[in-house]
Amino acid sequence: MDRLRLQSKPPSNDDFTTLPLYRSAPSFEVRLEDFELYAIDRLRVLKAISDGLSRGKKPEEMDKLVFDLWKANMRHPLASEVINKDIISHFVLRLVYCRTEDLRKWFLSMETALFRYRFQREAAEVQKALMAELDLPYKAVRTAEFESIKDKLGQVARSLGQSLPTAGDIIYKVPFEEVPELVAGRRVFIHKGHAYVAKNQVVSLVATRFRSLLSKALILTNRKWTSTIREDEKDRLTPIVEALCTSYLGPDYSQSKEFAEISIKDIDQVAKSSFPLCMRHLFEKLREDHHLKHGGRMQLGLFLKGVGLNLDDALTFWKAEFSRKVGSERFDKEYAYSIRHNYGREGKRTDYTPYSCQKIISSTPGVGDHHGCPYRHFSEENLRAALFRMGVNGSAVEDVMEKVRNRHYQLACTLTFEAIHGSTYDVGVNHPNQYFTDSQKIQKAKGHSSA
Amino acid sequence: MAREEVENARDDMIIDGQMKGNGAFSNDFNPNLLKLYYGKLFPHADLFKWMSYGNDGKHPACDKSYFGRREFSFTLDNDIYVRFQSFYTLSELENSIKDKCPFKIDIGPVYSVDPAKRHAYAQSNDKVFTPVERELVFDIDITDYDDIRYCCSGADVCLDCWPLMTVAIKVVDTALRDDFGFNHILWVYSGRRGVHCWVCDAKARRLNNEQRAAIADYFRVYQGNENSNKKISLSGPVLHPFLARSYSEVLRDFFETKLLPCQQLFSDEERYEKILEMIPDESVTSELRGKWHSNKRSSNLKEDINCVRWEQLKHSLQSGKQKAQGLRRCVEEIVFSFTYPRLDMEVSKHMNHLLKAPFCIHPKTGRVCVPIDPIHCDEFDPTTVPTLSELFEELNRGGHKIDGIDEWDRTSLGESIRFFRSSFLQPLLKSCKEEMESSYTAKQRLANNSLSW
């Protein structure tokens, strides 16, 4: 009973390269312990990638990180087993992370990131083979066409600080939809619907395709999971699968558990003592302007929900502020809906979860917006002033600024936490609600010891 | 002259989006006239034709369920908001609009199933109810420019700040056509303080959220929020071809010849300080500050002080001493901060965002949401867009209905509807038909092949 036949499909062509595309499930037998151990090893890699990305590591740093992680966790005493371990662990985690939208999203991002860094280290021939296998039949543009757009390509290359393209360079012409990430960053020349992708950018094209295939596969896996696997495997795989994801992703802070509820009358006080800077800033702006734009309402509103503000209190709280600016009638008409929506009482009826640091750091606040991560989005001057108002002084400010300069925004927030609470905080800040909960714990402990 | 006075009187009544006094509506809007408007003037059939994308025809490749899967959403009197309405035929749509008389009609995506019956599908776990097509849309709102316009604020707009919208249309329209290769683009005045853009090419309608976000990001240059000094940071030794073209073909000229004098960007200390803040070099700013502070009055009256100071600023930043790349780039950054289009990103990024239908009447201004011709957008004047009451004056003046002529043809709405048809709807439907034809023949060929095999 401790052996498991995963699926009997013919082996894919994946075998001839060391970087598999995971197009079909493996057809060999796996020991049940390996099933779990391999998955945990891969999860370590994915988790560390996630941490690296959320700390704003640069591409070169990420490349090294992924390479080291892979070597440390995914080796196997038998050389022949290395590729099997890779494939098995991927498919096990697919099962683990197919079950909700959030899990799928996380897994998709991390697997794509992993694939991307591994792809970049492959030799040109292997890269070519992988492209063909992913049905990316793009041909390099011909010399005549190249000459006609050479100036524009040069302009793009220079805008990115790269060397100019020469006639021998391979440039692929692809529909712009195939390379959304290059379009978003204005890293390609786009003309009449076609993006001109340089050879060193091909990874983006490949990763996008990899991602979309995996995304579709995860939906299918989810269907299979809910319709058959969960029930069929309820004594064997299901417990392993369910344990695997909860133990590693951490809590989502959608419901505040430890401090059952906060009430409106305490909110000013706890905002001062236990809100992280991003939330404190939004809170103060709301009190000051009696208004926040959409991004700010979402970031603060969901945070407050996680802190334990119930729907009725949330409505009262937001209304008290907004009605001073837009009148209570307009509040009821235009804003109350979205607050109920956050609590899952309107629209799709999803109970939305508070934003994590990663999400907040990667947000893009615009003119008139106050959301985002202050450590990332404030100017140095404004950040210093804000830290001062929080009670961070002297060398602690310089330590924070140092982290900010190195783009370690969560570490900067962690240092702020330590300075304010006068205690070390080794776990580090990953979520504003975690900051809040741990701050409250420390405050309560202090209250007890002094009483 | 008399007309202008009426306009001004009405503008004074609008404060922060709300009407002062007892009258709930401006003179130009009332529900009775709206009912008449939907009855006599609103181009129901054109809206239906457009949203059908050729699927209302007799061609065997037509998807008969297509129009019926589109979400319409009505805002009724008293701000009752009714979402997920759907209609199968032109008469169903037309009757419902005439009957409910919505203050606002919003258009949503085409879903996988009839949105009105979405609950029937909610039981299954497969997420059957999901948006499958949606025009790529853009929403640009003059209120987002409040930090750089001194003539108006909030929902108000005048001929001194409206050109910011014109510039936005030019920059975005050119990129959508030349860069992204889209052809079927409709620009619409939002009725009050901004413009909407509908990109209707089949390829645009089928973009997924990630691809929409990528296009929105392609247009994004704003990085700062309210707490950073610089709202714009243009990195790299040269600009991307899209930004370079926008700058040299539209933004620079508009900034120097129009915005600078119109908005008096350097006229007093508070204003020029805001611009100096964007220059990171203390020696440059203090030199300029000194110059402007002392010779306040002595400047030549013939020359506009704003233009003089801008030239001085450019000279200091671009002179030989300022070799540093970053400082030269400052001139461009200032121009971009003041003129580059400010898009509401969220609207463009997601398929399921609703957007107001063209030819609606804005309930606060009474103005019709008319299409804007991007080629002649310089000539568009939001203050002369017909209002509901003006349309009916025109209709009354024109005497009785003449058989065979649409009622709108006797009003100033006629021009807008004719433009909508000839420049947008007809070319769009032509290409829908061609696409349908070619995909059908491809399928036929495939079917034939498999038979012979």
PDB file of N, CA, C and O in Angstrom, chain A residues 101 155-156 158-159 176-177 180 183-184 186 188 190-193 223 281 293 325 330 333 364-366 368-371 377-379 382, chain B residues 16 79 126-127 144 177-181 203 207 211 214-215 217-218 220-221 223-227 236-241 243-244 342:
ATOM      1  N   GLU A 101      -8.615  29.647  -5.557  1.00  0.00           N
ATOM      2  CA  GLU A 101      -8.079  30.675  -6.455  1.00  0.00           C
ATOM      3  C   GLU A 101      -6.766  31.240  -5.910  1.00  0.00           C
ATOM      4  O   GLU A 101      -5.793  31.401  -6.644  1.00  0.00           O
ATOM      5  N   GLN A 155      16.553  52.481 -30.050  1.00  0.00           N
ATOM      6  CA  GLN A 155      15.995  53.402 -29.052  1.00  0.00           C
ATOM      7  C   GLN A 155      15.514  52.631 -27.811  1.00  0.00           C
ATOM      8  O   GLN A 155      15.753  53.052 -26.687  1.00  0.00           O
ATOM      9  N   VAL A 156      14.838  51.501 -28.053  1.00  0.00           N
ATOM     10  CA  VAL A 156      14.363  50.697 -26.922  1.00  0.00           C
ATOM     11  C   VAL A 156      15.546  50.155 -26.127  1.00  0.00           C
ATOM     12  O   VAL A 156      15.584  50.245 -24.898  1.00  0.00           O
ATOM     13  N   ARG A 158      18.534  51.326 -25.889  1.00  0.00           N
ATOM     14  CA  ARG A 158      19.190  52.377 -25.117  1.00  0.00           C
ATOM     15  C   ARG A 158      18.342  52.824 -23.927  1.00  0.00           C
ATOM     16  O   ARG A 158      18.865  53.144 -22.865  1.00  0.00           O
ATOM     17  N   SER A 159      17.020  52.820 -24.113  1.00  0.00           N
ATOM     18  CA  SER A 159      16.156  53.210 -22.990  1.00  0.00           C
ATOM     19  C   SER A 159      16.304  52.229 -21.833  1.00  0.00           C
ATOM     20  O   SER A 159      16.012  52.559 -20.688  1.00  0.00           O
ATOM     21  N   PHE A 176       1.701  41.160 -29.719  1.00  0.00           N
ATOM     22  CA  PHE A 176       2.053  41.779 -28.437  1.00  0.00           C
ATOM     23  C   PHE A 176       1.412  41.078 -27.245  1.00  0.00           C
ATOM     24  O   PHE A 176       1.944  41.094 -26.139  1.00  0.00           O
ATOM     25  N   GLU A 177       0.263  40.409 -27.471  1.00  0.00           N
ATOM     26  CA  GLU A 177      -0.431  39.744 -26.354  1.00  0.00           C
ATOM     27  C   GLU A 177       0.399  38.605 -25.770  1.00  0.00           C
ATOM     28  O   GLU A 177       0.144  38.163 -24.663  1.00  0.00           O
ATOM     29  N   PRO A 180       3.011  40.009 -22.440  1.00  0.00           N
ATOM     30  CA  PRO A 180       2.423  41.101 -21.647  1.00  0.00           C
ATOM     31  C   PRO A 180       3.438  41.779 -20.728  1.00  0.00           C
ATOM     32  O   PRO A 180       3.399  42.995 -20.536  1.00  0.00           O
ATOM     33  N   VAL A 183       5.507  44.226 -22.645  1.00  0.00           N
ATOM     34  CA  VAL A 183       4.676  45.378 -23.020  1.00  0.00           C
ATOM     35  C   VAL A 183       4.496  46.288 -21.809  1.00  0.00           C
ATOM     36  O   VAL A 183       4.688  47.496 -21.882  1.00  0.00           O
ATOM     37  N   ALA A 184       4.158  45.675 -20.678  1.00  0.00           N
ATOM     38  CA  ALA A 184       3.895  46.460 -19.474  1.00  0.00           C
ATOM     39  C   ALA A 184       5.108  47.293 -19.080  1.00  0.00           C
ATOM     40  O   ALA A 184       4.963  48.424 -18.611  1.00  0.00           O
ATOM     41  N   ARG A 186       7.355  48.443 -21.091  1.00  0.00           N
ATOM     42  CA  ARG A 186       7.869  49.155 -22.273  1.00  0.00           C
ATOM     43  C   ARG A 186       9.287  48.684 -22.591  1.00  0.00           C
ATOM     44  O   ARG A 186      10.178  49.477 -22.833  1.00  0.00           O
ATOM     45  N   VAL A 188       9.916  46.502 -25.072  1.00  0.00           N
ATOM     46  CA  VAL A 188       9.986  46.097 -26.478  1.00  0.00           C
ATOM     47  C   VAL A 188       9.457  47.216 -27.354  1.00  0.00           C
ATOM     48  O   VAL A 188       8.686  48.067 -26.894  1.00  0.00           O
ATOM     49  N   ILE A 190       6.903  48.146 -30.108  1.00  0.00           N
ATOM     50  CA  ILE A 190       5.646  47.575 -30.586  1.00  0.00           C
ATOM     51  C   ILE A 190       5.193  48.368 -31.795  1.00  0.00           C
ATOM     52  O   ILE A 190       5.160  49.603 -31.759  1.00  0.00           O
ATOM     53  N   HIS A 191       4.859  47.659 -32.854  1.00  0.00           N
ATOM     54  CA  HIS A 191       4.355  48.337 -34.037  1.00  0.00           C
ATOM     55  C   HIS A 191       3.239  47.523 -34.661  1.00  0.00           C
ATOM     56  O   HIS A 191       3.407  46.340 -34.937  1.00  0.00           O
ATOM     57  N   LYS A 192       2.104  48.165 -34.886  1.00  0.00           N
ATOM     58  CA  LYS A 192       0.932  47.548 -35.516  1.00  0.00           C
ATOM     59  C   LYS A 192       0.587  46.182 -34.914  1.00  0.00           C
ATOM     60  O   LYS A 192       0.329  45.205 -35.626  1.00  0.00           O
ATOM     61  N   GLY A 193       0.632  46.110 -33.608  1.00  0.00           N
ATOM     62  CA  GLY A 193       0.199  44.885 -32.940  1.00  0.00           C
ATOM     63  C   GLY A 193       1.279  43.839 -32.730  1.00  0.00           C
ATOM     64  O   GLY A 193       1.036  42.814 -32.129  1.00  0.00           O
ATOM     65  N   ARG A 223     -10.768  20.468 -10.970  1.00  0.00           N
ATOM     66  CA  ARG A 223     -12.014  19.759 -11.285  1.00  0.00           C
ATOM     67  C   ARG A 223     -11.892  18.294 -10.924  1.00  0.00           C
ATOM     68  O   ARG A 223     -12.794  17.718 -10.321  1.00  0.00           O
ATOM     69  N   HIS A 281      -0.852  55.688   8.126  1.00  0.00           N
ATOM     70  CA  HIS A 281      -0.892  56.807   7.201  1.00  0.00           C
ATOM     71  C   HIS A 281      -2.284  56.943   6.568  1.00  0.00           C
ATOM     72  O   HIS A 281      -2.860  58.025   6.526  1.00  0.00           O
ATOM     73  N   LYS A 293      -9.189  57.489  -1.796  1.00  0.00           N
ATOM     74  CA  LYS A 293      -9.540  56.931  -3.096  1.00  0.00           C
ATOM     75  C   LYS A 293      -9.623  55.411  -3.003  1.00  0.00           C
ATOM     76  O   LYS A 293      -9.267  54.817  -1.993  1.00  0.00           O
ATOM     77  N   LYS A 325     -17.412  64.832   4.068  1.00  0.00           N
ATOM     78  CA  LYS A 325     -16.926  65.358   2.783  1.00  0.00           C
ATOM     79  C   LYS A 325     -18.005  65.289   1.703  1.00  0.00           C
ATOM     80  O   LYS A 325     -18.232  66.247   0.983  1.00  0.00           O
ATOM     81  N   ARG A 330     -24.826  60.535  -0.137  1.00  0.00           N
ATOM     82  CA  ARG A 330     -23.948  60.064  -1.198  1.00  0.00           C
ATOM     83  C   ARG A 330     -23.096  58.899  -0.716  1.00  0.00           C
ATOM     84  O   ARG A 330     -22.753  58.011  -1.501  1.00  0.00           O
ATOM     85  N   LYS A 333     -25.125  55.827  -1.105  1.00  0.00           N
ATOM     86  CA  LYS A 333     -25.326  55.452  -2.502  1.00  0.00           C
ATOM     87  C   LYS A 333     -24.060  54.916  -3.144  1.00  0.00           C
ATOM     88  O   LYS A 333     -24.104  53.971  -3.901  1.00  0.00           O
ATOM     89  N   THR A 364       0.566  50.094  -7.296  1.00  0.00           N
ATOM     90  CA  THR A 364       1.075  51.264  -8.006  1.00  0.00           C
ATOM     91  C   THR A 364       0.184  52.483  -7.753  1.00  0.00           C
ATOM     92  O   THR A 364      -0.627  52.841  -8.588  1.00  0.00           O
ATOM     93  N   PRO A 365       0.355  53.095  -6.587  1.00  0.00           N
ATOM     94  CA  PRO A 365      -0.473  54.259  -6.277  1.00  0.00           C
ATOM     95  C   PRO A 365      -0.199  55.417  -7.230  1.00  0.00           C
ATOM     96  O   PRO A 365       0.936  55.609  -7.659  1.00  0.00           O
ATOM     97  N   GLY A 366      -1.226  56.141  -7.585  1.00  0.00           N
ATOM     98  CA  GLY A 366      -1.078  57.266  -8.504  1.00  0.00           C
ATOM     99  C   GLY A 366      -1.368  58.581  -7.818  1.00  0.00           C
ATOM    100  O   GLY A 366      -1.379  58.661  -6.589  1.00  0.00           O
ATOM    101  N   GLY A 368      -3.012  61.444  -6.007  1.00  0.00           N
ATOM    102  CA  GLY A 368      -4.156  61.491  -5.093  1.00  0.00           C
ATOM    103  C   GLY A 368      -4.299  60.239  -4.249  1.00  0.00           C
ATOM    104  O   GLY A 368      -5.162  60.168  -3.382  1.00  0.00           O
ATOM    105  N   ASP A 369      -3.452  59.249  -4.493  1.00  0.00           N
ATOM    106  CA  ASP A 369      -3.543  58.004  -3.727  1.00  0.00           C
ATOM    107  C   ASP A 369      -2.657  58.050  -2.484  1.00  0.00           C
ATOM    108  O   ASP A 369      -1.603  58.665  -2.489  1.00  0.00           O
ATOM    109  N   HIS A 370      -3.104  57.358  -1.454  1.00  0.00           N
ATOM    110  CA  HIS A 370      -2.295  57.265  -0.242  1.00  0.00           C
ATOM    111  C   HIS A 370      -1.960  55.837   0.131  1.00  0.00           C
ATOM    112  O   HIS A 370      -1.320  55.582   1.137  1.00  0.00           O
ATOM    113  N   HIS A 371      -2.436  54.873  -0.660  1.00  0.00           N
ATOM    114  CA  HIS A 371      -2.126  53.490  -0.305  1.00  0.00           C
ATOM    115  C   HIS A 371      -0.733  53.119  -0.814  1.00  0.00           C
ATOM    116  O   HIS A 371      -0.014  53.952  -1.332  1.00  0.00           O
ATOM    117  N   HIS A 377       7.048  53.742  -1.387  1.00  0.00           N
ATOM    118  CA  HIS A 377       6.424  54.781  -2.208  1.00  0.00           C
ATOM    119  C   HIS A 377       6.617  56.207  -1.706  1.00  0.00           C
ATOM    120  O   HIS A 377       6.302  57.146  -2.416  1.00  0.00           O
ATOM    121  N   PHE A 378       7.081  56.393  -0.496  1.00  0.00           N
ATOM    122  CA  PHE A 378       7.304  57.759   0.005  1.00  0.00           C
ATOM    123  C   PHE A 378       8.664  58.271  -0.468  1.00  0.00           C
ATOM    124  O   PHE A 378       9.598  57.495  -0.651  1.00  0.00           O
ATOM    125  N   SER A 379       8.779  59.589  -0.592  1.00  0.00           N
ATOM    126  CA  SER A 379      10.103  60.168  -0.786  1.00  0.00           C
ATOM    127  C   SER A 379      10.833  60.077   0.550  1.00  0.00           C
ATOM    128  O   SER A 379      10.206  59.924   1.601  1.00  0.00           O
ATOM    129  N   ASN A 382       9.610  62.574   3.212  1.00  0.00           N
ATOM    130  CA  ASN A 382       8.306  62.258   3.788  1.00  0.00           C
ATOM    131  C   ASN A 382       8.371  61.047   4.704  1.00  0.00           C
ATOM    132  O   ASN A 382       7.693  60.985   5.725  1.00  0.00           O
TER     133      ASN A 382
ATOM    134  N   ASP B  16     -18.986  70.492  -5.736  1.00  0.00           N
ATOM    135  CA  ASP B  16     -18.530  69.159  -5.370  1.00  0.00           C
ATOM    136  C   ASP B  16     -19.540  68.074  -5.709  1.00  0.00           C
ATOM    137  O   ASP B  16     -19.916  67.258  -4.890  1.00  0.00           O
ATOM    138  N   ASP B  79     -31.173  56.652  -7.457  1.00  0.00           N
ATOM    139  CA  ASP B  79     -29.943  55.871  -7.424  1.00  0.00           C
ATOM    140  C   ASP B  79     -30.130  54.401  -7.126  1.00  0.00           C
ATOM    141  O   ASP B  79     -29.321  53.790  -6.452  1.00  0.00           O
ATOM    142  N   ASP B 126     -17.800  24.899 -11.440  1.00  0.00           N
ATOM    143  CA  ASP B 126     -16.865  25.109 -12.529  1.00  0.00           C
ATOM    144  C   ASP B 126     -16.687  26.559 -12.964  1.00  0.00           C
ATOM    145  O   ASP B 126     -16.030  26.832 -13.954  1.00  0.00           O
ATOM    146  N   LYS B 127     -17.257  27.478 -12.204  1.00  0.00           N
ATOM    147  CA  LYS B 127     -17.105  28.892 -12.561  1.00  0.00           C
ATOM    148  C   LYS B 127     -17.608  29.163 -13.969  1.00  0.00           C
ATOM    149  O   LYS B 127     -16.917  29.759 -14.783  1.00  0.00           O
ATOM    150  N   ASP B 144      -8.614  64.111 -12.035  1.00  0.00           N
ATOM    151  CA  ASP B 144      -7.296  63.570 -11.701  1.00  0.00           C
ATOM    152  C   ASP B 144      -6.162  64.531 -12.021  1.00  0.00           C
ATOM    153  O   ASP B 144      -5.007  64.235 -11.761  1.00  0.00           O
ATOM    154  N   ARG B 177      -3.534  52.824 -32.225  1.00  0.00           N
ATOM    155  CA  ARG B 177      -3.535  52.499 -33.659  1.00  0.00           C
ATOM    156  C   ARG B 177      -2.154  52.068 -34.147  1.00  0.00           C
ATOM    157  O   ARG B 177      -1.984  50.998 -34.730  1.00  0.00           O
ATOM    158  N   ASP B 178      -1.151  52.897 -33.907  1.00  0.00           N
ATOM    159  CA  ASP B 178       0.172  52.636 -34.493  1.00  0.00           C
ATOM    160  C   ASP B 178       0.925  51.533 -33.767  1.00  0.00           C
ATOM    161  O   ASP B 178       1.573  50.712 -34.391  1.00  0.00           O
ATOM    162  N   ASP B 179       0.867  51.534 -32.447  1.00  0.00           N
ATOM    163  CA  ASP B 179       1.636  50.544 -31.700  1.00  0.00           C
ATOM    164  C   ASP B 179       0.866  49.224 -31.609  1.00  0.00           C
ATOM    165  O   ASP B 179       1.366  48.185 -31.978  1.00  0.00           O
ATOM    166  N   PHE B 180      -0.364  49.305 -31.096  1.00  0.00           N
ATOM    167  CA  PHE B 180      -1.103  48.066 -30.846  1.00  0.00           C
ATOM    168  C   PHE B 180      -1.864  47.569 -32.067  1.00  0.00           C
ATOM    169  O   PHE B 180      -2.399  46.465 -32.063  1.00  0.00           O
ATOM    170  N   GLY B 181      -1.970  48.401 -33.092  1.00  0.00           N
ATOM    171  CA  GLY B 181      -2.598  47.964 -34.328  1.00  0.00           C
ATOM    172  C   GLY B 181      -4.113  47.865 -34.282  1.00  0.00           C
ATOM    173  O   GLY B 181      -4.712  47.143 -35.066  1.00  0.00           O
ATOM    174  N   LYS B 203      -9.767  41.372 -31.560  1.00  0.00           N
ATOM    175  CA  LYS B 203      -8.590  41.038 -30.757  1.00  0.00           C
ATOM    176  C   LYS B 203      -8.608  41.758 -29.407  1.00  0.00           C
ATOM    177  O   LYS B 203      -8.238  41.185 -28.390  1.00  0.00           O
ATOM    178  N   LEU B 207      -8.951  40.098 -25.174  1.00  0.00           N
ATOM    179  CA  LEU B 207      -7.773  40.159 -24.305  1.00  0.00           C
ATOM    180  C   LEU B 207      -8.131  39.672 -22.913  1.00  0.00           C
ATOM    181  O   LEU B 207      -9.235  39.941 -22.423  1.00  0.00           O
ATOM    182  N   GLN B 211      -3.360  40.766 -20.082  1.00  0.00           N
ATOM    183  CA  GLN B 211      -2.981  41.518 -21.277  1.00  0.00           C
ATOM    184  C   GLN B 211      -3.520  42.943 -21.218  1.00  0.00           C
ATOM    185  O   GLN B 211      -2.874  43.888 -21.657  1.00  0.00           O
ATOM    186  N   ALA B 214      -1.300  44.836 -19.030  1.00  0.00           N
ATOM    187  CA  ALA B 214      -0.039  45.153 -19.693  1.00  0.00           C
ATOM    188  C   ALA B 214      -0.182  46.408 -20.555  1.00  0.00           C
ATOM    189  O   ALA B 214       0.693  47.276 -20.564  1.00  0.00           O
ATOM    190  N   ILE B 215      -1.293  46.517 -21.260  1.00  0.00           N
ATOM    191  CA  ILE B 215      -1.512  47.709 -22.088  1.00  0.00           C
ATOM    192  C   ILE B 215      -1.639  48.943 -21.197  1.00  0.00           C
ATOM    193  O   ILE B 215      -1.046  49.989 -21.458  1.00  0.00           O
ATOM    194  N   ASP B 217      -0.362  49.379 -18.326  1.00  0.00           N
ATOM    195  CA  ASP B 217       0.967  49.697 -17.791  1.00  0.00           C
ATOM    196  C   ASP B 217       1.885  50.322 -18.847  1.00  0.00           C
ATOM    197  O   ASP B 217       2.756  51.113 -18.526  1.00  0.00           O
ATOM    198  N   TYR B 218       1.686  49.908 -20.093  1.00  0.00           N
ATOM    199  CA  TYR B 218       2.452  50.505 -21.183  1.00  0.00           C
ATOM    200  C   TYR B 218       2.233  52.023 -21.196  1.00  0.00           C
ATOM    201  O   TYR B 218       3.127  52.793 -21.480  1.00  0.00           O
ATOM    202  N   ARG B 220       1.491  53.791 -18.542  1.00  0.00           N
ATOM    203  CA  ARG B 220       1.689  54.384 -17.224  1.00  0.00           C
ATOM    204  C   ARG B 220       3.089  54.979 -17.095  1.00  0.00           C
ATOM    205  O   ARG B 220       4.075  54.298 -17.310  1.00  0.00           O
ATOM    206  N   VAL B 221       3.163  56.236 -16.730  1.00  0.00           N
ATOM    207  CA  VAL B 221       4.471  56.803 -16.393  1.00  0.00           C
ATOM    208  C   VAL B 221       4.478  57.350 -14.974  1.00  0.00           C
ATOM    209  O   VAL B 221       5.506  57.707 -14.443  1.00  0.00           O
ATOM    210  N   GLN B 223       4.616  57.349 -11.161  1.00  0.00           N
ATOM    211  CA  GLN B 223       5.130  56.396 -10.181  1.00  0.00           C
ATOM    212  C   GLN B 223       4.852  56.867  -8.782  1.00  0.00           C
ATOM    213  O   GLN B 223       4.577  56.096  -7.903  1.00  0.00           O
ATOM    214  N   GLY B 224       4.924  58.157  -8.573  1.00  0.00           N
ATOM    215  CA  GLY B 224       4.780  58.660  -7.217  1.00  0.00           C
ATOM    216  C   GLY B 224       3.331  58.703  -6.803  1.00  0.00           C
ATOM    217  O   GLY B 224       2.424  58.613  -7.614  1.00  0.00           O
ATOM    218  N   ASN B 225       3.104  58.807  -5.530  1.00  0.00           N
ATOM    219  CA  ASN B 225       1.765  59.105  -5.045  1.00  0.00           C
ATOM    220  C   ASN B 225       1.824  60.457  -4.364  1.00  0.00           C
ATOM    221  O   ASN B 225       2.727  61.247  -4.611  1.00  0.00           O
ATOM    222  N   GLU B 226       0.899  60.727  -3.494  1.00  0.00           N
ATOM    223  CA  GLU B 226       0.838  62.034  -2.864  1.00  0.00           C
ATOM    224  C   GLU B 226       2.054  62.324  -1.978  1.00  0.00           C
ATOM    225  O   GLU B 226       2.285  63.443  -1.585  1.00  0.00           O
ATOM    226  N   ASN B 227       2.825  61.316  -1.667  1.00  0.00           N
ATOM    227  CA  ASN B 227       3.896  61.519  -0.707  1.00  0.00           C
ATOM    228  C   ASN B 227       5.294  61.505  -1.312  1.00  0.00           C
ATOM    229  O   ASN B 227       6.281  61.449  -0.618  1.00  0.00           O
ATOM    230  N   GLY B 236      16.642  55.748 -17.727  1.00  0.00           N
ATOM    231  CA  GLY B 236      17.323  55.352 -18.955  1.00  0.00           C
ATOM    232  C   GLY B 236      17.824  56.551 -19.730  1.00  0.00           C
ATOM    233  O   GLY B 236      17.279  57.637 -19.620  1.00  0.00           O
ATOM    234  N   PRO B 237      18.866  56.320 -20.538  1.00  0.00           N
ATOM    235  CA  PRO B 237      19.478  57.435 -21.263  1.00  0.00           C
ATOM    236  C   PRO B 237      18.587  58.024 -22.367  1.00  0.00           C
ATOM    237  O   PRO B 237      18.736  59.193 -22.700  1.00  0.00           O
ATOM    238  N   VAL B 238      17.706  57.242 -22.942  1.00  0.00           N
ATOM    239  CA  VAL B 238      16.746  57.809 -23.901  1.00  0.00           C
ATOM    240  C   VAL B 238      15.353  57.288 -23.565  1.00  0.00           C
ATOM    241  O   VAL B 238      15.194  56.345 -22.805  1.00  0.00           O
ATOM    242  N   LEU B 239      14.339  57.937 -24.165  1.00  0.00           N
ATOM    243  CA  LEU B 239      12.964  57.504 -23.923  1.00  0.00           C
ATOM    244  C   LEU B 239      12.585  56.366 -24.872  1.00  0.00           C
ATOM    245  O   LEU B 239      13.082  56.284 -25.992  1.00  0.00           O
ATOM    246  N   HIS B 240      11.668  55.521 -24.402  1.00  0.00           N
ATOM    247  CA  HIS B 240      11.076  54.501 -25.265  1.00  0.00           C
ATOM    248  C   HIS B 240      10.417  55.202 -26.465  1.00  0.00           C
ATOM    249  O   HIS B 240       9.890  56.295 -26.318  1.00  0.00           O
ATOM    250  N   PRO B 241      10.453  54.563 -27.656  1.00  0.00           N
ATOM    251  CA  PRO B 241       9.899  55.228 -28.847  1.00  0.00           C
ATOM    252  C   PRO B 241       8.481  55.788 -28.648  1.00  0.00           C
ATOM    253  O   PRO B 241       8.159  56.854 -29.168  1.00  0.00           O
ATOM    254  N   LEU B 243       7.124  56.936 -25.821  1.00  0.00           N
ATOM    255  CA  LEU B 243       7.189  58.165 -25.023  1.00  0.00           C
ATOM    256  C   LEU B 243       7.863  59.279 -25.822  1.00  0.00           C
ATOM    257  O   LEU B 243       7.430  60.438 -25.775  1.00  0.00           O
ATOM    258  N   ALA B 244       8.905  58.917 -26.574  1.00  0.00           N
ATOM    259  CA  ALA B 244       9.612  59.919 -27.362  1.00  0.00           C
ATOM    260  C   ALA B 244       8.669  60.546 -28.390  1.00  0.00           C
ATOM    261  O   ALA B 244       8.638  61.764 -28.569  1.00  0.00           O
ATOM    262  N   ARG B 342      -3.529  60.917 -17.751  1.00  0.00           N
ATOM    263  CA  ARG B 342      -3.679  60.215 -16.468  1.00  0.00           C
ATOM    264  C   ARG B 342      -4.872  59.280 -16.581  1.00  0.00           C
ATOM    265  O   ARG B 342      -6.013  59.707 -16.471  1.00  0.00           O
TER     266      ARG B 342
END
